[in-house]
Coordinates of C-alpha atoms and ligand atoms in Angstrom, one line a residue:
M1 CA 0.0 0.0 0.0
S2 CA 1.3 3.4 -0.9
D3 CA 0.7 6.5 1.2
A4 CA 2.6 9.6 2.3
L5 CA 4.5 7.6 4.9
T6 CA 5.6 4.9 2.5
P7 CA 9.0 5.7 1.0
T8 CA 9.7 5.6 -2.7
P9 CA 13.0 6.1 -4.6
D10 CA 11.8 9.7 -5.3
N11 CA 12.4 10.5 -1.6
K12 CA 16.1 9.8 -2.2
F13 CA 16.7 7.9 1.1
A14 CA 20.1 6.3 1.3
F15 CA 21.9 4.1 3.7
G16 CA 25.6 3.3 4.2
L17 CA 26.7 -0.3 3.7
W18 CA 28.0 -0.2 7.3
T19 CA 24.6 0.8 8.8
I20 CA 21.6 -1.5 8.7
G21 CA 23.8 -4.6 8.6
H22 CA 26.0 -3.5 11.4
P23 CA 26.6 -6.7 13.4
G24 CA 26.4 -4.9 16.8
R25 CA 30.0 -4.9 17.8
D26 CA 30.9 -2.1 20.3
P27 CA 33.9 -1.2 22.4
F28 CA 32.6 -3.5 25.2
G29 CA 31.3 -6.4 23.3
D30 CA 31.4 -8.6 20.2
S31 CA 28.9 -8.9 17.4
T32 CA 25.4 -9.8 18.4
R33 CA 24.1 -10.8 14.9
P34 CA 25.4 -12.0 11.6
P35 CA 26.5 -9.4 9.0
V36 CA 24.2 -8.9 6.0
S37 CA 25.8 -9.7 2.6
T38 CA 26.1 -6.8 0.1
A39 CA 23.7 -8.5 -2.3
D40 CA 21.1 -9.0 0.5
F41 CA 21.6 -5.5 1.7
L42 CA 20.8 -4.0 -1.7
R43 CA 17.8 -6.2 -2.2
G44 CA 16.6 -5.2 1.2
L45 CA 17.0 -1.5 0.4
A46 CA 15.0 -1.9 -2.8
D47 CA 12.3 -3.8 -0.9
I48 CA 11.8 -1.0 1.7
G49 CA 11.7 1.8 -0.9
A50 CA 15.2 3.2 -0.4
W51 CA 17.0 4.8 -3.3
G52 CA 20.7 5.0 -2.6
V53 CA 23.7 3.3 -1.0
S54 CA 27.1 4.6 0.2
F55 CA 30.2 2.7 1.0
H56 CA 33.8 2.8 2.3
D57 CA 36.4 1.2 0.1
D58 CA 36.9 -1.6 2.7
D59 CA 33.1 -2.3 3.0
L60 CA 33.1 -3.3 -0.6
M61 CA 36.5 -4.7 -1.5
T62 CA 38.5 -6.8 1.0
F63 CA 41.4 -4.7 2.4
G64 CA 44.7 -6.1 1.2
A65 CA 43.2 -8.7 -1.1
P66 CA 44.7 -9.3 -4.6
E67 CA 43.5 -6.9 -7.3
S68 CA 41.6 -9.7 -9.1
Q69 CA 39.5 -10.4 -5.9
R70 CA 38.8 -6.7 -5.3
R71 CA 37.7 -6.4 -9.0
A72 CA 35.4 -9.4 -8.6
E73 CA 33.8 -7.9 -5.4
L74 CA 33.3 -4.6 -7.2
D75 CA 31.8 -6.2 -10.2
A76 CA 29.4 -8.2 -8.0
F77 CA 28.3 -4.9 -6.4
K78 CA 27.7 -3.3 -9.7
K79 CA 25.6 -6.3 -10.8
S80 CA 23.5 -6.0 -7.6
L81 CA 23.1 -2.3 -8.2
D82 CA 21.8 -3.0 -11.7
E83 CA 19.4 -5.7 -10.6
T84 CA 17.9 -3.7 -7.7
G85 CA 18.0 -0.2 -9.3
I86 CA 19.7 1.1 -6.2
V87 CA 22.0 4.1 -6.9
C88 CA 25.5 4.6 -5.5
S89 CA 25.0 8.0 -3.9
M90 CA 28.2 8.5 -2.0
A91 CA 31.7 7.0 -1.5
T92 CA 34.3 7.4 1.2
T93 CA 37.6 6.0 2.4
N94 CA 38.2 3.9 5.5
L95 CA 41.1 5.8 7.0
F96 CA 40.4 4.7 10.6
W97 CA 40.2 0.9 11.0
H98 CA 43.7 -0.3 10.2
P99 CA 46.2 0.2 13.1
L100 CA 48.5 2.1 10.7
F101 CA 46.1 5.0 11.0
K102 CA 46.4 5.2 14.8
D103 CA 48.2 8.6 14.6
G104 CA 45.9 9.9 11.9
A105 CA 45.7 9.6 8.1
F106 CA 46.2 12.9 6.2
T107 CA 47.5 14.4 9.5
S108 CA 49.6 11.6 10.8
N109 CA 53.0 12.7 11.9
D110 CA 54.5 9.9 9.8
R111 CA 54.9 11.2 6.2
N112 CA 54.6 7.6 4.8
V113 CA 51.3 7.1 6.5
R114 CA 50.1 10.4 5.0
R115 CA 51.2 9.3 1.5
Y116 CA 49.6 5.9 1.9
A117 CA 46.3 7.5 3.0
I118 CA 46.3 9.8 0.0
A119 CA 47.0 6.9 -2.3
K120 CA 44.2 4.7 -0.7
T121 CA 41.8 7.6 -1.3
I122 CA 42.9 8.2 -4.9
R123 CA 42.3 4.5 -5.7
N124 CA 38.8 4.7 -4.2
I125 CA 38.0 8.0 -6.0
D126 CA 38.4 6.0 -9.2
V127 CA 35.9 3.4 -7.9
A128 CA 33.5 6.2 -6.9
A129 CA 33.8 7.6 -10.4
E130 CA 33.2 4.2 -12.0
L131 CA 30.1 3.8 -9.9
G132 CA 28.8 7.2 -10.7
A133 CA 28.8 8.5 -7.1
P134 CA 28.5 12.3 -7.2
T135 CA 29.8 12.9 -3.7
Y136 CA 33.0 11.8 -1.9
V137 CA 33.0 12.2 1.9
F138 CA 35.9 12.8 4.3
W139 CA 35.2 11.9 7.9
G140 CA 38.5 12.4 9.7
G141 CA 38.0 9.8 12.3
R142 CA 41.6 9.5 13.3
E143 CA 42.6 13.1 12.4
G144 CA 43.2 14.4 15.9
V145 CA 45.1 13.9 19.1
E146 CA 44.9 12.6 22.7
S147 CA 48.1 14.5 23.6
A148 CA 47.9 18.1 22.4
A149 CA 51.7 18.2 22.5
S150 CA 51.9 15.4 19.9
K151 CA 51.0 17.6 16.9
E152 CA 51.4 21.2 15.9
P153 CA 47.8 21.8 14.9
R154 CA 48.6 24.4 12.3
D155 CA 50.9 21.9 10.5
A156 CA 48.1 19.3 10.7
L157 CA 45.7 21.7 9.1
D158 CA 48.3 22.5 6.4
R159 CA 48.5 18.7 5.7
Y160 CA 44.7 18.3 5.7
A161 CA 44.4 21.2 3.2
E162 CA 47.2 19.8 1.1
A163 CA 45.4 16.4 0.8
L164 CA 42.1 18.0 -0.2
N165 CA 43.8 20.3 -2.7
F166 CA 45.5 17.2 -4.2
F167 CA 42.2 15.4 -4.5
C168 CA 40.6 18.4 -6.2
G169 CA 43.5 18.5 -8.6
Y170 CA 43.1 14.8 -9.3
V171 CA 39.3 15.0 -9.9
K172 CA 39.7 18.0 -12.2
D173 CA 42.5 16.3 -14.1
K174 CA 40.4 13.2 -14.6
G175 CA 37.3 15.1 -15.5
Y176 CA 35.3 13.3 -12.9
N177 CA 31.9 14.7 -11.9
L178 CA 32.6 14.5 -8.2
R179 CA 32.4 16.9 -5.3
F180 CA 33.9 16.5 -1.8
A181 CA 32.1 16.8 1.5
I182 CA 33.8 17.1 4.9
E183 CA 32.1 15.5 7.8
P184 CA 33.0 17.2 11.0
K185 CA 32.9 15.5 14.4
P186 CA 34.2 16.8 17.7
N187 CA 35.7 13.7 19.2
E188 CA 35.5 9.9 19.1
P189 CA 37.6 8.0 18.4
R190 CA 40.2 10.7 19.0
A191 CA 40.0 12.8 22.2
D192 CA 40.0 16.0 20.0
T193 CA 39.4 15.9 16.3
F194 CA 40.6 18.5 13.7
L195 CA 37.7 20.3 12.0
P196 CA 35.4 19.4 15.0
T197 CA 32.2 21.3 13.9
I198 CA 30.3 22.5 10.9
G199 CA 31.7 26.0 11.6
H200 CA 35.3 24.9 11.7
A201 CA 34.9 23.0 8.5
M202 CA 33.2 25.8 6.6
A203 CA 36.0 28.2 7.6
F204 CA 38.6 25.7 6.6
I205 CA 37.0 25.2 3.1
Q206 CA 37.4 28.8 2.3
T207 CA 41.2 28.4 2.6
L208 CA 41.3 25.7 -0.1
E209 CA 42.5 26.0 -3.7
Y210 CA 39.0 25.1 -5.1
P211 CA 36.6 25.9 -2.3
E212 CA 33.6 25.5 -4.7
M213 CA 34.4 21.7 -5.0
V214 CA 34.3 21.1 -1.3
G215 CA 31.3 21.3 1.0
L216 CA 29.9 19.6 4.0
N217 CA 28.4 16.3 5.2
P218 CA 27.1 17.3 8.6
E219 CA 25.7 14.6 11.0
V220 CA 23.0 15.0 13.6
A221 CA 24.9 13.0 16.2
H222 CA 28.1 14.9 15.8
E223 CA 26.9 18.5 16.4
T224 CA 24.6 17.2 19.2
M225 CA 27.6 15.5 20.9
A226 CA 29.2 18.9 21.0
G227 CA 26.1 20.5 22.5
L228 CA 25.4 22.5 19.3
S229 CA 22.2 22.9 17.4
F230 CA 22.4 20.8 14.3
Y231 CA 19.5 22.7 12.9
Q232 CA 21.4 26.0 13.1
G233 CA 24.5 24.5 11.7
V234 CA 22.7 23.0 8.7
A235 CA 20.9 26.3 8.1
Q236 CA 24.2 28.1 7.9
A237 CA 25.7 25.4 5.6
L238 CA 22.7 25.9 3.3
W239 CA 23.1 29.7 3.5
Q240 CA 26.7 29.2 2.3
D241 CA 25.7 26.7 -0.4
K242 CA 27.8 24.1 1.4
L243 CA 25.2 21.4 2.2
F244 CA 26.5 18.7 -0.3
H245 CA 25.3 15.7 1.7
I246 CA 23.8 14.9 5.1
D247 CA 24.1 12.1 7.7
L248 CA 20.8 11.6 9.5
N249 CA 20.6 9.7 12.8
D250 CA 19.8 10.6 16.4
Q251 CA 21.7 11.2 19.6
K252 CA 21.2 12.2 23.2
I253 CA 23.2 15.3 24.1
G254 CA 26.5 14.8 25.9
R255 CA 26.9 11.1 25.2
F256 CA 29.2 8.9 23.1
D257 CA 28.3 8.7 19.4
Q258 CA 25.0 6.7 19.5
D259 CA 24.0 6.5 15.9
L260 CA 20.4 6.0 16.9
R261 CA 17.4 5.7 14.5
F262 CA 16.5 9.0 12.9
G263 CA 13.7 10.7 14.9
S264 CA 14.1 8.4 17.9
E265 CA 15.4 11.1 20.3
G266 CA 15.3 14.8 19.5
I267 CA 11.9 14.9 17.9
K268 CA 11.5 18.7 18.0
D269 CA 14.9 19.3 16.6
D270 CA 14.2 16.7 13.9
F271 CA 10.9 18.3 13.0
M272 CA 12.7 21.7 12.5
L273 CA 15.5 20.0 10.5
V274 CA 13.1 18.2 8.2
R275 CA 11.1 21.4 7.7
L276 CA 14.3 23.2 6.8
L277 CA 15.5 20.5 4.4
E278 CA 12.1 20.4 2.7
Q279 CA 11.8 24.1 2.4
S280 CA 15.3 24.8 1.3
G281 CA 15.1 22.8 -1.9
Y282 CA 18.0 20.6 -0.8
S283 CA 18.0 17.9 -3.4
G284 CA 20.9 15.6 -2.3
P285 CA 20.5 12.3 -0.6
K286 CA 18.8 11.9 2.8
H287 CA 21.5 9.6 4.0
F288 CA 21.0 7.6 7.2
D289 CA 24.2 6.9 9.1
A290 CA 22.8 5.0 12.0
R291 CA 22.5 1.4 13.2
P292 CA 19.9 -0.8 14.8
Y293 CA 19.9 -1.3 18.6
R294 CA 22.5 -3.8 19.5
N295 CA 19.8 -6.3 20.8
E296 CA 18.0 -6.2 17.5
W297 CA 17.9 -9.3 15.3
G298 CA 16.6 -10.6 12.0
D299 CA 13.8 -8.5 10.5
G300 CA 14.3 -6.0 13.4
I301 CA 17.2 -4.5 11.6
W302 CA 14.8 -3.6 8.7
D303 CA 12.3 -2.2 11.2
F304 CA 15.1 0.2 12.1
A305 CA 15.6 1.2 8.5
R306 CA 11.9 1.6 7.8
G307 CA 11.6 3.6 11.0
C308 CA 14.2 6.2 9.9
M309 CA 12.4 6.8 6.6
R310 CA 8.9 6.7 8.1
T311 CA 9.7 9.3 10.7
Y312 CA 11.3 11.6 8.1
L313 CA 8.2 11.4 5.9
A314 CA 5.9 11.9 8.9
L315 CA 7.9 15.0 10.0
A316 CA 7.8 16.3 6.4
Q317 CA 4.0 16.0 6.4
K318 CA 3.8 17.7 9.9
A319 CA 6.0 20.5 8.6
R320 CA 3.7 21.1 5.6
E321 CA 0.6 21.1 7.9
F322 CA 2.4 23.5 10.3
D323 CA 3.2 26.0 7.5
Q324 CA -0.3 25.8 6.1
D325 CA -1.9 26.4 9.5
P326 CA -3.4 30.0 9.6
R327 CA -2.8 30.2 13.4
V328 CA 0.9 29.6 12.7
K329 CA 1.0 32.4 10.1
E330 CA -0.7 34.7 12.6
A331 CA 1.7 33.8 15.4
M332 CA 4.6 34.3 13.0
E333 CA 3.3 37.7 12.1
I334 CA 3.1 38.6 15.8
A335 CA 6.7 37.4 16.2
S336 CA 7.7 39.5 13.1
V337 CA 9.2 36.3 11.5
F338 CA 8.6 37.6 8.0
E339 CA 10.1 41.1 8.8
L340 CA 13.5 39.4 9.3
A341 CA 13.6 38.9 5.6
E342 CA 13.4 42.6 4.9
S343 CA 16.8 44.4 4.7
S344 CA 17.7 46.7 7.7
V345 CA 19.5 49.6 6.1
G346 CA 20.3 48.5 2.6
P347 CA 23.8 49.0 1.1
Y348 CA 26.0 51.6 2.6
S349 CA 26.0 55.2 1.2
T350 CA 26.3 58.6 2.7
E351 CA 22.6 59.1 2.1
T352 CA 21.5 55.9 3.8
V353 CA 23.7 56.6 6.8
Q354 CA 22.3 60.1 7.0
R355 CA 18.7 58.8 6.7
L356 CA 19.3 56.3 9.5
L357 CA 20.9 58.9 11.8
D358 CA 18.0 61.3 11.2
E359 CA 15.4 58.8 12.1
S360 CA 14.1 58.9 15.7
F361 CA 13.6 55.7 17.6
D362 CA 11.6 55.1 20.8
P363 CA 13.7 52.6 22.8
D364 CA 11.0 52.2 25.4
A365 CA 8.4 51.3 22.8
L366 CA 10.8 48.9 21.1
A367 CA 11.5 47.3 24.5
A368 CA 7.8 47.1 25.3
R369 CA 6.7 45.2 22.2
T370 CA 5.9 41.5 22.5
Y371 CA 6.9 38.6 20.2
G372 CA 4.5 35.9 21.3
N373 CA 7.2 33.2 21.1
E374 CA 5.6 31.0 23.7
A375 CA 2.4 30.7 21.7
L376 CA 4.3 30.1 18.5
D377 CA 6.4 27.4 20.0
Q378 CA 3.4 25.7 21.5
L379 CA 2.0 25.5 18.0
V380 CA 5.1 23.6 17.0
I381 CA 4.6 21.2 19.9
D382 CA 0.8 20.8 19.2
R383 CA 1.6 20.0 15.6
I384 CA 4.2 17.4 16.5
L385 CA 1.8 15.9 19.1
G386 CA -1.1 16.0 16.6
I387 CA -3.4 17.9 18.9
Ligands
GCO1 C1 31.2 8.0 12.6 C2 31.0 8.6 11.2 C3 31.1 7.6 10.1 C4 31.2 8.3 8.7 C5 31.6 7.4 7.7 C6 31.4 8.0 6.3 O1 30.9 8.7 13.5 O2 31.7 6.9 12.7 O3 29.7 9.2 11.2 O4 30.1 6.7 10.1 O5 30.0 9.0 8.4 O6 32.9 6.9 7.9 O7 32.3 9.0 6.1
MN2 MN1 28.9 9.4 13.3
MN3 MN1 28.5 9.9 9.6

């Protein structure tokens, strides 16, 4: 049965190969369920109405295996994509699992580790291009420190920028249709990560050789771990045309990275986020980087995946209802929400400054006005609760 809460490929929902099939291993315990084969994973995605899949090089092709085996694994994946109609929507490099990356990848103090990391990435950029993935993500899991004395952070940022500039050069040289997206995270697995938040990453991008080729892949859990508003971060990324991709999941504030089902925790934040994405015309993948509860088993892992998409669609519907509600429009008028879209003084000129200075303001009247934010916010809550 198809209804507004049943996903279709048009919704552009995507999942990473490492997500739904995650076997439940954590730092304190081993796997709690068998892994899902790539072929079953893609079939499962097609069955639940998902559209895209993303991968790390090592999810797809066995690390260190002979080239012939890696080729066969890649070809099998391509065949499954063809059979299921699932699109390869994003690719990334695993630069965190192997012990060689324990001091970092692009920012390791060891030059050979850095060169190896760049070569590993170049090889997988070729795979991404072959699969037609339009976005290549950089999550710097190991790019950071425990001991601040162990790295000169300005050198580390130079090396990070050098690597990204190199990849931009490579993609331009090859003529690939590929953009890069940095995924900030404040900590975990390192104590402090370079480019810890959306803001740090956006400022860094402006220093690169081809800033237009590099944007962001922000993640709900990562800004929330840092106690920041993901909604505000995404809004600024959109404002700066830097939202190239998005990792949706959920997270309790102040915890380890939980990777919870989208919409399972911060329902009000998620409502505002979905409203923002839907209104902004963001047309990239809605990519879930989350995993089923560790005690889930069998079809339960697909309940998790269906839940991520269902909640997104439900919140999108709630957001439309919210914006069509005349009481909301009225409350927004009281709060002067629409007035914020009007310019304040216009461009600077001697005339505009004079006009401004000649104007008389009544500070007491300005202080005495009301904004009605309690009533407006209650309408948000009422809409979410469906009352
Ligand atoms: C994490 C990250 C990763 C990345 C992935 C793709 O906290 O572990 O979110 O899951 O998103 O490596 O770059
Ligand atoms: Mn994460
Ligand atoms: Mn992520």
